[in-house]
XYZ file of C-alpha atoms in Angstrom:
740
model
C -1.107 23.591 -11.088
C -3.041 25.768 -8.733
C -2.293 29.445 -8.697
C -1.110 31.541 -5.775
C -2.594 34.729 -4.480
C -1.419 37.150 -1.775
C -3.928 39.408 -0.135
C -4.201 41.664 2.853
C -6.941 41.235 5.422
C -9.823 43.403 4.210
C -12.219 42.304 6.913
C -9.639 42.552 9.685
C -10.210 38.998 10.931
C -6.657 37.638 10.620
C -5.301 40.868 12.044
C -6.689 39.789 15.415
C -4.248 36.863 15.456
C -1.296 39.188 15.034
C -2.637 41.651 17.571
C -3.377 38.928 20.154
C 0.146 37.494 19.812
C 1.736 40.922 20.087
C -0.208 41.876 23.226
C 0.471 38.476 24.800
C 4.228 38.826 24.256
C 4.102 42.093 26.210
C 1.601 41.302 28.951
C 2.853 37.886 30.093
C 6.547 38.818 30.757
C 5.511 42.190 32.190
C 3.219 40.457 34.691
C 6.004 38.119 35.793
C 8.566 40.864 36.341
C 6.458 43.905 37.267
C 3.620 42.485 39.326
C 4.080 43.801 42.893
C 5.157 41.188 45.353
C 2.844 40.145 48.107
C 2.534 43.184 50.315
C 1.100 41.099 53.122
C 4.264 38.986 53.241
C 6.398 42.129 53.417
C 4.193 43.545 56.149
C 4.487 40.303 58.129
C 8.260 40.344 57.721
C 8.482 43.924 58.936
C 6.184 43.076 61.816
C 8.467 40.223 62.889
C 11.472 42.588 62.812
C 9.742 45.391 64.676
C 10.758 44.320 68.192
C 14.466 44.463 67.310
C 14.699 46.902 64.375
C 11.776 49.177 65.165
C 14.001 52.182 65.977
C 16.243 51.797 62.915
C 16.039 54.500 60.257
C 15.766 52.031 57.390
C 12.853 50.263 59.126
C 10.903 53.494 59.593
C 11.526 54.533 55.979
C 10.479 51.128 54.661
C 7.341 51.113 56.799
C 6.337 54.598 55.638
C 7.067 53.773 52.006
C 4.926 50.631 52.097
C 1.999 52.611 53.509
C 2.210 55.746 51.338
C 3.334 54.386 47.984
C 0.697 54.119 45.231
C 3.123 52.674 42.683
C 2.051 49.047 43.339
C -1.583 50.001 42.780
C -0.772 51.721 39.485
C 1.276 48.726 38.336
C -1.566 46.367 39.131
C -4.100 48.570 37.301
C -1.911 48.809 34.169
C -1.263 45.067 34.094
C -4.936 44.243 34.624
C -5.874 46.596 31.780
C -3.376 44.800 29.538
C -4.830 41.427 30.488
C -8.352 42.703 29.745
C -7.262 43.663 26.205
C -5.532 40.319 25.758
C -8.622 38.353 26.852
C -10.884 40.430 24.614
C -8.678 39.731 21.581
C -8.533 36.039 22.465
C -12.336 35.969 22.608
C -12.569 37.589 19.163
C -10.136 35.032 17.770
C -12.181 32.166 19.218
C -15.247 33.437 17.355
C -13.353 33.479 14.051
C -12.357 29.826 14.187
C -15.598 28.603 12.511
C -14.752 30.421 9.274
C -11.626 28.415 8.682
C -12.854 24.844 9.222
C -12.374 22.241 6.503
C -15.291 21.396 4.158
C -17.194 18.319 5.363
C -20.224 17.162 3.267
C -21.449 14.866 6.034
C -21.959 17.866 8.325
C -23.881 19.701 5.575
C -26.269 16.744 5.234
C -26.397 16.213 9.013
C -25.047 12.669 8.727
C -22.378 10.684 10.445
C -19.290 9.679 8.509
C -19.376 6.262 6.840
C -23.146 5.895 6.260
C -24.435 4.006 3.237
C -25.385 5.514 -0.141
C -29.051 4.731 0.462
C -29.093 6.745 3.667
C -27.321 9.627 1.890
C -29.949 9.674 -0.904
C -32.745 9.483 1.596
C -31.401 12.368 3.679
C -30.727 14.466 0.596
C -34.285 13.926 -0.635
C -35.714 15.104 2.682
C -33.480 18.204 2.955
C -33.845 19.181 -0.715
C -37.627 19.145 -0.478
C -37.351 21.324 2.593
C -34.922 23.916 1.150
C -35.989 23.872 -2.521
C -36.381 27.445 -3.872
C -39.649 26.609 -5.617
C -41.138 25.693 -2.256
C -39.901 28.800 -0.447
C -36.593 27.385 0.720
C -33.110 28.953 0.876
C -31.367 28.810 -2.489
C -27.860 29.013 -0.973
C -28.613 26.156 1.368
C -30.068 24.139 -1.494
C -26.832 24.619 -3.470
C -24.780 23.438 -0.499
C -26.905 20.328 -0.191
C -26.494 19.563 -3.907
C -22.724 20.037 -3.667
C -22.491 17.781 -0.622
C -24.664 15.092 -2.272
C -22.469 15.205 -5.366
C -19.293 14.930 -3.256
C -20.566 11.742 -1.621
C -22.214 10.029 -4.615
C -20.213 11.127 -7.674
C -16.880 9.284 -7.909
C -14.964 12.205 -9.493
C -16.304 14.740 -6.962
C -15.551 12.333 -4.123
C -11.951 11.887 -5.340
C -11.474 15.684 -5.519
C -12.852 16.098 -2.005
C -10.573 13.383 -0.585
C -7.470 14.782 -2.379
C -7.985 18.535 -2.263
C -10.674 19.008 0.381
C -13.103 20.418 -2.179
C -15.458 18.568 -4.580
C -14.674 21.083 -7.369
C -10.983 20.165 -7.392
C -7.879 22.218 -6.500
C -8.497 25.864 -5.740
C -6.258 28.916 -5.879
C -3.794 28.931 -2.925
C -4.184 32.159 -1.028
C -1.765 33.507 1.563
C -3.307 35.978 3.911
C -1.192 38.676 5.573
C -2.407 39.437 9.072
C -2.380 43.176 8.533
C -5.273 45.393 7.512
C -5.441 46.576 3.895
C -5.290 50.289 4.787
C -1.576 49.898 5.598
C -0.754 49.472 1.862
C -3.369 51.894 0.684
C -1.863 54.668 -1.437
C -3.690 57.328 0.549
C -1.954 56.302 3.788
C 1.516 55.658 2.358
C 3.113 58.834 3.750
C 1.693 58.259 7.211
C 2.885 54.641 7.303
C 6.330 55.643 6.029
C 6.569 58.325 8.693
C 5.679 55.879 11.461
C 8.203 53.317 10.232
C 10.934 55.925 9.949
C 10.220 57.312 13.385
C 10.196 53.862 15.008
C 13.223 52.263 13.316
C 15.379 55.292 12.518
C 14.855 57.498 15.560
C 13.367 55.737 18.592
C 15.197 52.398 18.303
C 18.689 53.890 17.706
C 18.198 56.362 20.564
C 17.124 53.625 23.001
C 19.957 51.268 22.033
C 22.534 54.075 22.042
C 21.432 55.301 25.480
C 21.610 51.790 26.905
C 25.033 51.175 25.355
C 26.447 54.513 26.492
C 25.244 53.844 30.040
C 26.502 50.237 30.159
C 30.040 51.050 29.005
C 30.383 53.682 31.759
C 29.806 51.156 34.565
C 31.730 48.134 35.746
C 30.227 44.765 36.639
C 29.530 45.989 40.178
C 27.640 49.035 38.868
C 30.490 51.413 39.765
C 31.523 54.116 37.327
C 34.739 53.172 35.534
C 36.017 56.717 36.075
C 35.539 56.197 39.810
C 37.536 52.947 39.704
C 40.366 54.712 37.866
C 40.267 57.517 40.442
C 40.576 55.009 43.307
C 43.405 53.233 41.490
C 45.320 56.502 41.137
C 45.068 57.524 44.784
C 45.665 54.023 46.187
C 48.887 53.811 44.195
C 49.855 57.382 45.059
C 49.205 56.922 48.798
C 50.036 53.326 49.848
C 49.546 54.187 53.529
C 46.181 55.931 53.712
C 44.855 57.205 57.023
C 41.175 57.650 57.791
C 41.002 61.362 56.874
C 42.614 60.760 53.506
C 40.348 57.768 52.874
C 37.230 59.856 53.562
C 38.417 62.428 51.035
C 39.102 59.762 48.378
C 35.753 58.085 49.003
C 33.708 61.268 48.704
C 35.550 62.240 45.506
C 33.768 59.417 43.632
C 32.018 60.497 40.443
C 28.772 58.942 41.712
C 28.324 62.148 43.736
C 28.977 64.439 40.748
C 25.770 65.659 39.007
C 27.613 65.737 35.686
C 28.232 61.976 35.873
C 25.205 60.840 37.857
C 21.746 62.358 37.477
C 20.711 61.106 40.914
C 23.176 63.495 42.562
C 21.757 66.970 43.129
C 23.391 70.337 43.798
C 20.792 72.566 45.460
C 20.804 76.383 45.627
C 20.583 76.166 49.420
C 23.905 74.280 49.572
C 25.805 77.590 49.548
C 24.206 78.435 52.894
C 23.777 75.089 54.668
C 27.064 73.399 53.738
C 29.333 76.216 55.078
C 27.305 76.225 58.296
C 27.909 72.478 58.733
C 31.601 72.985 57.983
C 31.849 75.480 60.845
C 30.167 73.017 63.195
C 32.425 70.138 62.157
C 35.689 72.044 62.432
C 38.806 71.106 60.465
C 37.885 68.980 57.437
C 40.626 70.121 55.003
C 38.442 72.669 53.217
C 41.421 74.662 51.952
C 42.979 71.686 50.183
C 43.462 72.648 46.539
C 44.145 69.140 45.182
C 41.502 68.136 42.607
C 38.945 66.618 42.829
C 38.906 67.148 46.621
C 38.318 70.865 46.131
C 35.322 70.444 43.825
C 31.930 71.441 45.244
C 30.363 67.993 44.854
C 33.273 66.321 46.677
C 33.214 68.872 49.485
C 29.468 68.460 49.929
C 29.677 64.649 49.999
C 32.521 64.835 52.547
C 30.497 67.128 54.791
C 27.453 64.852 54.548
C 29.531 61.788 55.439
C 31.183 63.456 58.424
C 27.868 64.779 59.753
C 26.461 61.258 59.491
C 29.381 59.849 61.479
C 28.963 62.594 64.076
C 25.195 61.949 64.261
C 24.414 65.619 63.726
C 20.942 66.975 62.987
C 20.541 68.460 59.480
C 17.712 70.005 57.460
C 15.326 67.961 55.318
C 17.023 68.776 52.008
C 20.456 67.952 53.370
C 19.082 64.795 54.991
C 17.753 63.528 51.664
C 21.135 64.092 49.996
C 22.864 62.502 52.983
C 20.815 59.315 52.583
C 21.801 59.154 48.915
C 25.498 59.431 49.807
C 25.270 56.838 52.591
C 23.594 54.283 50.340
C 26.474 54.513 47.871
C 29.309 54.296 50.400
C 29.406 50.490 51.149
C 29.679 49.546 47.459
C 32.317 52.242 46.855
C 34.380 51.049 49.826
C 34.219 47.497 48.489
C 35.514 48.839 45.168
C 38.446 50.518 46.953
C 39.264 47.192 48.620
C 39.139 45.430 45.236
C 41.463 48.055 43.776
C 43.873 47.595 46.675
C 43.876 43.828 46.114
C 44.592 44.284 42.409
C 47.527 46.570 43.150
C 48.849 44.073 45.703
C 48.679 41.231 43.177
C 50.387 43.350 40.531
C 53.154 44.322 42.940
C 53.651 40.690 43.991
C 53.753 39.285 40.459
C 55.664 42.020 38.627
C 57.736 43.682 41.296
C 58.817 47.291 41.353
C 55.298 48.538 42.124
C 54.178 49.939 45.446
C 51.522 47.790 47.045
C 48.994 49.365 49.414
C 49.724 48.792 53.063
C 47.538 46.560 55.169
C 46.390 49.550 57.209
C 44.909 51.196 54.098
C 42.718 48.185 53.296
C 41.734 47.681 56.918
C 40.792 51.359 57.196
C 38.341 50.795 54.329
C 36.767 47.967 56.307
C 36.599 50.095 59.458
C 35.035 52.969 57.530
C 32.350 50.622 56.199
C 31.464 49.678 59.780
C 31.414 53.340 60.772
C 29.132 54.304 57.874
C 26.608 51.561 58.607
C 26.510 52.302 62.341
C 26.881 56.089 62.075
C 29.814 56.263 64.497
C 33.210 57.898 64.479
C 36.365 55.801 64.734
C 37.183 56.704 68.329
C 33.663 56.125 69.657
C 32.691 53.166 71.812
C 31.033 50.169 70.095
C 28.420 50.252 72.864
C 26.844 53.272 71.146
C 25.536 50.902 68.482
C 22.860 49.823 70.978
C 19.621 51.761 71.447
C 19.229 54.247 74.322
C 23.020 54.459 74.843
C 24.471 57.964 74.993
C 27.909 59.370 75.717
C 27.067 60.118 79.351
C 26.032 56.500 79.939
C 29.444 55.091 79.075
C 30.880 56.073 82.450
C 28.715 53.375 84.043
C 30.250 50.741 81.757
C 33.885 51.847 81.658
C 34.539 51.660 85.370
C 36.942 49.800 87.591
C 34.224 47.399 88.665
C 32.928 46.275 85.262
C 35.408 47.407 82.557
C 32.911 46.837 79.721
C 34.213 48.266 76.456
C 32.777 45.989 73.742
C 29.556 44.125 73.058
C 30.999 40.691 73.995
C 32.127 42.188 77.315
C 28.569 43.313 77.973
C 27.140 39.903 77.134
C 29.634 38.018 79.300
C 28.469 39.808 82.467
C 26.151 38.136 84.912
C 22.516 39.135 84.748
C 22.603 40.867 88.116
C 25.782 42.792 87.314
C 24.498 43.790 83.894
C 21.189 45.019 85.287
C 22.971 46.934 88.019
C 25.341 48.531 85.516
C 22.457 49.516 83.204
C 20.341 50.905 86.009
C 19.886 54.141 84.055
C 17.556 52.194 81.697
C 13.961 51.386 82.506
C 12.528 47.898 82.175
C 11.207 48.414 78.636
C 14.427 49.996 77.407
C 16.489 47.286 79.093
C 14.428 44.545 77.413
C 14.871 46.271 74.051
C 18.638 46.495 74.575
C 18.787 42.803 75.434
C 16.690 41.904 72.372
C 19.046 43.879 70.119
C 22.079 42.397 71.845
C 20.722 38.901 71.297
C 20.292 39.500 67.548
C 23.887 40.607 67.000
C 25.975 37.777 65.486
C 28.617 35.777 67.288
C 30.940 33.939 64.859
C 32.823 30.771 65.756
C 35.854 30.438 63.478
C 37.872 27.246 62.929
C 40.903 26.967 60.651
C 42.626 24.031 58.992
C 45.893 24.341 57.048
C 46.709 21.938 54.196
C 48.653 21.572 50.973
C 46.010 19.772 48.938
C 47.985 19.271 45.724
C 50.995 17.687 47.422
C 51.634 14.093 48.467
C 52.101 15.122 52.087
C 49.277 17.561 52.760
C 50.600 18.467 56.220
C 54.098 19.366 55.027
C 54.433 22.939 53.740
C 57.325 23.291 51.323
C 58.799 26.437 49.831
C 56.687 27.793 46.999
C 53.782 25.367 47.478
C 50.157 26.515 47.347
C 48.773 26.530 50.881
C 45.032 26.143 51.430
C 43.500 27.346 54.691
C 39.943 26.074 55.087
C 38.022 28.349 57.450
C 34.719 27.142 58.879
C 32.432 29.938 60.037
C 29.455 29.200 62.269
C 27.069 32.018 63.059
C 25.268 32.137 66.361
C 23.207 34.778 68.054
C 24.983 36.751 70.725
C 22.596 35.523 73.397
C 23.810 35.328 76.948
C 23.190 31.614 77.266
C 25.145 30.638 74.144
C 28.232 32.621 75.068
C 28.161 31.398 78.641
C 27.808 27.853 77.386
C 30.724 28.272 74.993
C 32.840 29.800 77.724
C 31.893 27.027 80.109
C 32.764 24.394 77.560
C 36.096 26.038 76.901
C 36.849 26.181 80.620
C 35.910 22.537 81.062
C 38.036 21.583 78.120
C 41.040 23.350 79.546
C 40.495 21.691 82.907
C 40.229 18.246 81.361
C 43.267 18.965 79.236
C 45.196 20.066 82.312
C 44.069 16.987 84.238
C 45.141 14.774 81.391
C 48.546 16.378 81.352
C 48.795 15.972 85.103
C 47.831 12.300 84.812
C 50.344 11.789 82.051
C 53.051 13.472 84.112
C 52.207 11.280 87.123
C 52.338 8.153 84.971
C 55.686 9.213 83.524
C 57.047 9.864 87.020
C 55.828 6.471 88.256
C 57.469 4.759 85.297
C 60.705 6.555 86.018
C 60.535 5.436 89.643
C 59.975 1.832 88.597
C 62.910 2.004 86.245
C 65.183 3.456 88.901
C 64.116 0.740 91.358
C 64.824 -2.032 88.893
C 68.128 -0.653 87.679
C 70.193 -1.886 90.696
C 68.775 -5.378 90.293
C 69.623 -5.469 86.651
C 73.095 -4.145 87.323
C 73.711 -6.917 89.875
C 72.419 -9.497 87.432
C 74.651 -7.997 84.779
C 77.640 -8.216 87.131
C 76.781 -11.810 87.877
C 76.531 -12.659 84.221
C 79.792 -10.861 83.587
C 81.447 -12.859 86.346
C 80.123 -16.116 84.893
C 81.272 -15.150 81.397
C 84.525 -13.286 81.686
C 84.894 -13.059 77.908
C 81.439 -11.418 77.483
C 80.899 -7.983 75.940
C 79.918 -5.082 78.185
C 77.705 -3.544 75.508
C 75.935 -6.842 75.069
C 75.347 -7.015 78.804
C 73.906 -3.502 78.745
C 71.579 -4.477 75.967
C 70.553 -7.591 77.832
C 69.935 -5.604 80.982
C 67.839 -3.103 79.030
C 65.803 -5.924 77.494
C 65.241 -7.373 80.964
C 63.982 -4.000 82.152
C 61.516 -3.954 79.267
C 60.439 -7.495 80.151
C 59.862 -6.460 83.740
C 57.669 -3.591 82.554
C 55.686 -5.934 80.385
C 55.310 -8.417 83.238
C 53.947 -5.584 85.428
C 51.288 -4.864 82.816
C 50.390 -8.553 82.632
C 50.586 -8.646 78.857
C 52.837 -11.664 78.270
C 53.874 -14.867 80.013
C 57.358 -16.151 80.815
C 57.224 -18.646 77.963
C 56.460 -15.925 75.455
C 59.354 -13.902 76.802
C 61.643 -16.861 76.287
C 60.451 -17.385 72.749
C 61.003 -13.726 71.872
C 64.729 -14.223 72.020
C 64.577 -16.500 68.972
C 65.455 -14.835 65.629
C 62.328 -16.152 63.915
C 60.119 -14.322 66.394
C 62.108 -11.147 65.898
C 61.641 -11.408 62.156
C 57.927 -11.850 62.645
C 57.821 -8.789 64.908
C 59.692 -6.707 62.355
C 57.289 -7.876 59.641
C 54.325 -6.914 61.813
C 55.826 -3.508 62.491
C 56.440 -2.944 58.784
C 52.868 -4.006 58.030
C 51.479 -1.578 60.608
C 53.629 1.199 59.161
C 52.337 0.433 55.665
C 48.772 0.441 56.987
C 49.354 3.800 58.676
C 50.793 5.249 55.472
C 47.864 3.874 53.487
C 45.458 5.342 56.036
C 47.144 8.735 55.749
C 46.947 8.537 51.954
C 43.250 7.706 52.154
C 42.626 10.670 54.460
C 44.519 12.991 52.110
C 42.605 11.603 49.136
C 39.277 12.119 50.929
C 40.263 15.681 51.847
C 41.197 16.380 48.221
C 37.917 14.942 46.975
C 35.963 16.997 49.495
C 37.694 20.176 48.382
C 36.935 19.364 44.725
C 33.292 18.719 45.598
C 33.120 22.027 47.470
C 34.469 23.856 44.423
C 31.974 22.138 42.131
C 29.108 22.987 44.472
C 30.301 26.584 44.681
C 30.296 26.804 40.875
C 26.875 25.192 40.457
C 25.027 26.630 43.434
C 23.962 30.247 43.562
C 23.420 31.094 47.186
C 21.298 34.026 48.199
C 23.064 37.066 49.579
C 20.140 37.718 51.926
C 21.535 36.600 55.283
C 20.354 38.591 58.336
C 19.342 42.263 58.578
C 21.863 44.465 60.357
C 20.810 46.511 63.364
C 21.801 50.047 62.341
C 20.136 53.049 63.920
C 21.188 55.649 61.319
C 21.734 53.798 58.027
C 18.948 54.645 55.518
C 18.795 51.269 53.771
C 18.372 47.673 54.908
C 21.817 46.122 55.117
C 22.651 42.410 55.222
C 25.358 40.857 57.396
C 28.469 40.355 55.269
C 32.052 39.653 56.318
C 35.620 39.978 55.099
C 37.948 37.015 55.623
C 41.643 37.156 54.776
C 45.153 36.199 55.912
C 47.713 38.900 56.643
C 51.248 39.329 57.871
C 50.730 42.002 60.505
C 54.441 42.331 61.143
C 55.196 43.208 57.510
C 51.815 44.976 57.064
C 51.007 43.036 53.906
C 48.206 40.841 52.647
C 48.978 37.142 52.341
C 45.648 36.145 50.764
C 43.144 38.401 49.070
C 40.107 39.359 51.209
C 37.130 37.106 50.542
C 33.821 38.980 50.820
C 31.613 36.353 52.483
C 28.054 37.312 51.539
C 26.261 33.980 52.151
C 26.929 33.284 55.842
C 23.472 32.459 57.124
C 24.288 29.579 59.476
C 27.495 27.808 58.428
C 29.949 28.534 55.645
C 33.283 27.032 54.560
C 35.750 29.346 52.851
C 39.057 28.322 51.254
C 41.885 30.860 51.373
C 44.833 30.069 49.104
C 48.256 31.667 49.055
C 51.773 30.661 47.952
C 54.151 29.648 50.712
C 57.306 31.773 51.144
C 60.277 30.826 48.995
C 62.585 30.677 52.008
C 62.408 28.030 54.702
C 61.667 28.958 58.290
C 58.849 29.713 60.689
C 56.300 32.395 59.805
C 53.597 33.954 61.938
C 50.447 34.976 60.045
C 46.960 35.960 61.162
C 43.542 34.814 59.943
C 41.315 37.890 60.243
C 37.535 38.079 60.141
C 35.983 41.531 59.910
C 32.374 42.594 59.724
C 31.354 45.195 57.159
C 28.486 46.381 59.380
C 29.271 46.014 63.105
C 32.029 47.608 65.153
C 33.881 45.586 67.766
C 33.177 42.089 66.379
C 36.464 41.551 64.525
C 38.374 38.320 65.212
C 42.057 37.550 64.733
C 43.483 34.018 64.976
C 47.207 33.261 64.767
C 48.395 30.994 61.974
C 51.828 29.422 62.375
C 53.501 28.316 59.169
C 56.610 26.135 59.155
C 58.122 26.057 55.670
C 60.460 23.194 54.740
C 62.706 22.709 51.757
C 61.035 21.568 48.592
C 61.697 18.025 47.451
C 64.210 17.630 44.640
C 62.687 16.796 41.286
C 63.436 13.290 40.076
C 65.129 13.190 36.691
C 64.063 9.629 35.903
C 60.768 8.800 37.565
C 60.077 5.032 37.834
C 56.753 5.609 36.175
C 58.486 6.464 32.912
C 61.126 3.713 33.022
C 60.194 1.217 30.301
C 62.239 -1.991 30.307
C 64.305 -2.657 27.208
C 62.763 -6.099 26.828
C 59.304 -4.575 26.546
C 60.500 -2.108 23.929
C 62.100 -4.940 21.938
C 58.912 -7.006 22.190
C 56.839 -4.060 20.999
C 59.199 -3.433 18.112
C 59.123 -7.126 17.237
C 55.316 -7.182 17.345
C 55.189 -4.117 15.124
C 57.627 -5.660 12.660
C 55.708 -8.963 12.655
C 52.505 -7.106 11.983
C 54.106 -5.267 9.078
C 55.498 -8.484 7.598
C 52.124 -10.206 7.916
C 50.386 -7.332 6.183
C 52.945 -7.436 3.359
C 52.399 -11.199 2.939
C 48.647 -10.664 2.829
C 49.080 -8.047 0.149
C 51.241 -10.429 -1.896
C 48.611 -13.145 -1.544
C 45.944 -10.738 -2.661
C 47.992 -9.772 -5.654
C-alpha cells in the first residue's frame, strides 16, 4: 500500500490557489454591492426633474452632492485595484498548470496515441541518438525517453502506467497544504500565534458584539426600541393629543439624543443660538419640567422643528442639525401611528384600556404633511407652490375667486386664474402651473362586501367586512380635472333625465289605469248582474287581470288567443315553473358572482404575498424638505362621530398608477345603521385629503343549524356500511381458516 505524506508549499505555488480564491471571494461581491451606480443615469433623472423640482432643497443638495463628491471615484479606484490583484494571481495560477499534468509517454516521444510498436521503436531510436549523453545530448531528456519507451513496450511498465499513471508503479500519495512553509516554522511561531489570537479573539468578537448590540437596540423599522416605548407611554397617558403636545413627544425621541445616537450633535454654540431662536419663536413650553421634554437635546430638536415649520432663517451649523432632525421625523411619526394602532387593538380586544382618540392619530398625519412642506398648521396649502408668499394670498381669498386649496386653483378657468395670479410674471406663472400639474389627484372608489359569507352583500352582526378601495392616481392637470368634472356633470344630467323619463312613464301608466278602471268596473257590474251568485273578490281579481291584459295588449306582446289560453291551469303551472327556473338562474348567477369575487380576492392576496413592489412612486414637490420624499398615503376607515378607528391605517407605499387596497374590520355586534368614513390622507401634501361616507346596515346574524343536512347520514347507509365491514371481517376469517 502506498504511503501518505503531508507537506507545506515550500515553493509557494499552491499558495497562489488559496490566495486567488480568497481575493475573488472579496472582490466579486464587493463590486456588485459597492460599485457606484451609473452617474449619467442619475444626472439624466435629475435633469428631467429640474423643471418642476429645481427650486426644492433636496434637489439642490442632491445636485451639489453629485458634483462635489469624490467617494464614487475612490470606490472605483479601490475596486479596480482589487481586480488587478485578482487578475495577476489568476495569471500566475494559469502558468502553474503545466506542472501538475498527468504523465503521458506519447507526448515525451512526440507521438500520437495508438501508434504501432514499430513506429514507437523507430521514433525512440531517432530521439535517443539525438539526446544520447555520449554524443553531447541531454542526460535528463535521454532518461525520460528511455522511461517512455519502456512504458509503451514493456508489459509490466505499461500495466503500471495504465493503473497508477506511472511506469514505476504506485508512488507515495502526497497532500499539499496551500500555505507557505514559513507559517509552521518554529522561528515564526510567536508571530503567527499573535496574529491568530488578535484576529479570532479580539477583532472578530468585537465586530460581532458591536453588530449585535446595535441590532438589538433597533426595531424592524430602524427605530430605537427605547423611542417606541417612550411613544407608547405618552400615547397611553394622553389619549387626546393636540399638535403642541405631539411636537413635544416627537422631538423627545432618543434618535436626537447624542448618548443614544452618534449622528446627533450638541454643539458649543447651541447655548447662544438656541435661546435666540426661542425668543423669536415665542411660547414653546420651555419651562415645562416634565422629562424628557426638559432635556437639552429635546428642547433643541423642538426648536429646530418649529423653526422649520415657520420657515425661519438659521445659521449654517443650526441648518445642518435641522436637516438631520427633519429627515428623521417622517419615520418617527409613522412609528407613533403604529403605536396608536397597537393601543387601539389592545383596547378593543381586552377592554379596560384607553385607546388613543382619532384626533391624535390624525394629528400625526397632519404633522407629517407639515414637516415635508415646511408649513404651520394654520397656513394656507397654496404656500406649497413656488413664488407664493403671505401677501399674495389676498388675491386668492377674495369674494370673486374664493380659492383656498390646490384643487380650487386648478378648477378655475385659464383667464380667471391668470388674472388672479397677475402678480407673477410669465416664467413664474409657467413654473407654478408645471408644479401644479405634477401634484397628484387621486380617484377613490369603494366596494363593501362580506367575502366569507354566503350572501356577500348582507352585513350581519359580528361578520368580517371587507372594503375594497381602488385608488387611481392622476396628475392634477387642468384638463383632467375639467374632464372629470364635466363627466360627473353629464352623468348627473343623464341620471336626472332618466329619472324624469321614468316618472313620466309611471304617470302615463297611472293615467291609463285610471282611464280603464271605469270600463272594468262596468264590465264587473255586468258580470255580477249575469251571475248573481258570483263572488265580489273574484270579480275584483278578474277585473284586475283584465286591466293587466289591456296593458299587455297596448304593448303588443300577446294575441287574444294567447290571453284566452292563459286562463287554463296548465299554462299557469308552466308560468310558475318558468318563474321558478328564472329565480334559480338568478340565484346561481349571484352565487357565481360571489364565487368570482372571492377568487379574485384570494388571487390578490397571493399576488401581494409573492410580489414585492417598489416603494419608489413619484417624487414629492417640497421646497424645504432636505431629502427626496416619495408620494405615500394613509388609507383607513373611521367613525368620526365616536372619534375611533374602525380599521387600522394602511400605509400605501406603492401607488404609482393604480392600487387596490382591502380594509377589513368586524361589523358591530348590534343591528342598526352605522355611518362610517373612508379617509385617504397624504403623508406629504397639505389639502389633498379625501373623505367618503360609508353606510353600513347591520342585520341579525343567521341562527346556527344544529343538524346540517350535510352531516345527516341515512340509517340505511350506516347499516350497509356496517354489513360490508362485517362481511369483510368474516371473509378474512374464512381465508385465515383456509390458510391454516
